Amino acid sequence: MRLYGISSPAGLERQRASVSEHYEMIELAATHQCEAISALITRHIDSWKPLMTSALEALFSDRPGTKPR
């Protein structure tokens, strides 16, 4: 997901937030908190979707007749 949208201001902000989430995932895994880590991973991935979507829309806007799916 970081391939698209990472260099935008929102992407850089999201990347900074991701660091602490990665540490939290490690802690949750180490303490066997399966439900909590599952929820965190889902939120973590979902948080990148708007950035990735915007980046792909910008990429495809330069190509007439194409749209991201």
Short mmCIF file of C-alpha atoms in Angstrom, two decimals:
data_model
loop_
_atom_site.label_atom_id
_atom_site.label_comp_id
_atom_site.label_asym_id
_atom_site.label_seq_id
_atom_site.Cartn_x
_atom_site.Cartn_y
_atom_site.Cartn_z
CA MET A 1 0.00 0.00 0.00
CA ARG A 2 2.89 2.30 0.62
CA LEU A 3 3.77 2.35 -3.08
CA TYR A 4 0.89 4.75 -3.73
CA GLY A 5 0.19 7.88 -1.77
CA ILE A 6 3.13 7.65 0.59
CA SER A 7 4.74 10.88 -0.54
CA SER A 8 1.64 12.99 0.02
CA PRO A 9 1.38 14.97 3.27
CA ALA A 10 -1.39 12.64 4.44
CA GLY A 11 0.71 9.63 3.46
CA LEU A 12 3.70 10.84 5.44
CA GLU A 13 1.47 11.46 8.46
CA ARG A 14 -0.07 8.01 8.09
CA GLN A 15 3.37 6.43 7.85
CA ARG A 16 4.40 8.06 11.14
CA ALA A 17 1.28 6.67 12.83
CA SER A 18 2.01 3.25 11.36
CA VAL A 19 5.26 2.95 13.29
CA SER A 20 3.57 2.89 16.69
CA GLU A 21 0.92 0.52 15.32
CA HIS A 22 3.64 -1.93 14.31
CA TYR A 23 5.06 -1.89 17.83
CA GLU A 24 1.58 -2.39 19.22
CA MET A 25 1.05 -5.39 16.91
CA ILE A 26 4.26 -6.96 18.22
CA GLU A 27 3.13 -6.45 21.81
CA LEU A 28 -0.31 -7.89 21.12
CA ALA A 29 1.19 -10.90 19.37
CA ALA A 30 3.64 -11.48 22.21
CA THR A 31 0.80 -11.45 24.73
CA HIS A 32 -1.45 -13.66 22.58
CA GLN A 33 -4.22 -11.06 22.21
CA CYS A 34 -5.58 -12.46 18.97
CA GLU A 35 -8.81 -10.47 18.76
CA ALA A 36 -7.07 -7.19 19.53
CA ILE A 37 -4.32 -7.74 16.98
CA SER A 38 -6.86 -8.75 14.36
CA ALA A 39 -8.81 -5.54 14.91
CA LEU A 40 -5.63 -3.45 14.86
CA ILE A 41 -4.36 -5.02 11.64
CA THR A 42 -7.72 -4.40 9.97
CA ARG A 43 -7.72 -0.73 11.06
CA HIS A 44 -4.07 -0.41 10.07
CA ILE A 45 -4.67 -1.64 6.52
CA ASP A 46 -7.98 0.19 6.12
CA SER A 47 -6.34 3.48 7.09
CA TRP A 48 -4.20 3.33 3.95
CA LYS A 49 -7.12 2.74 1.58
CA PRO A 50 -8.15 6.41 1.13
CA LEU A 51 -4.55 7.42 0.43
CA MET A 52 -4.05 4.61 -2.03
CA THR A 53 -7.36 5.32 -3.75
CA SER A 54 -6.53 9.01 -4.17
CA ALA A 55 -3.08 8.21 -5.55
CA LEU A 56 -4.48 5.69 -8.03
CA GLU A 57 -7.22 8.07 -9.13
CA ALA A 58 -4.59 10.72 -9.79
CA LEU A 59 -2.47 8.21 -11.69
CA PHE A 60 -5.35 7.06 -13.87
CA SER A 61 -6.76 10.53 -14.42
CA ASP A 62 -3.90 11.08 -16.88
CA ARG A 63 -5.06 8.10 -18.96
CA PRO A 64 -8.31 8.71 -20.86
CA GLY A 65 -10.78 5.87 -20.77
CA THR A 66 -9.22 4.07 -17.80
CA LYS A 67 -10.48 3.87 -14.27
CA PRO A 68 -9.13 1.97 -11.27
CA ARG A 69 -11.34 -0.89 -10.11
#
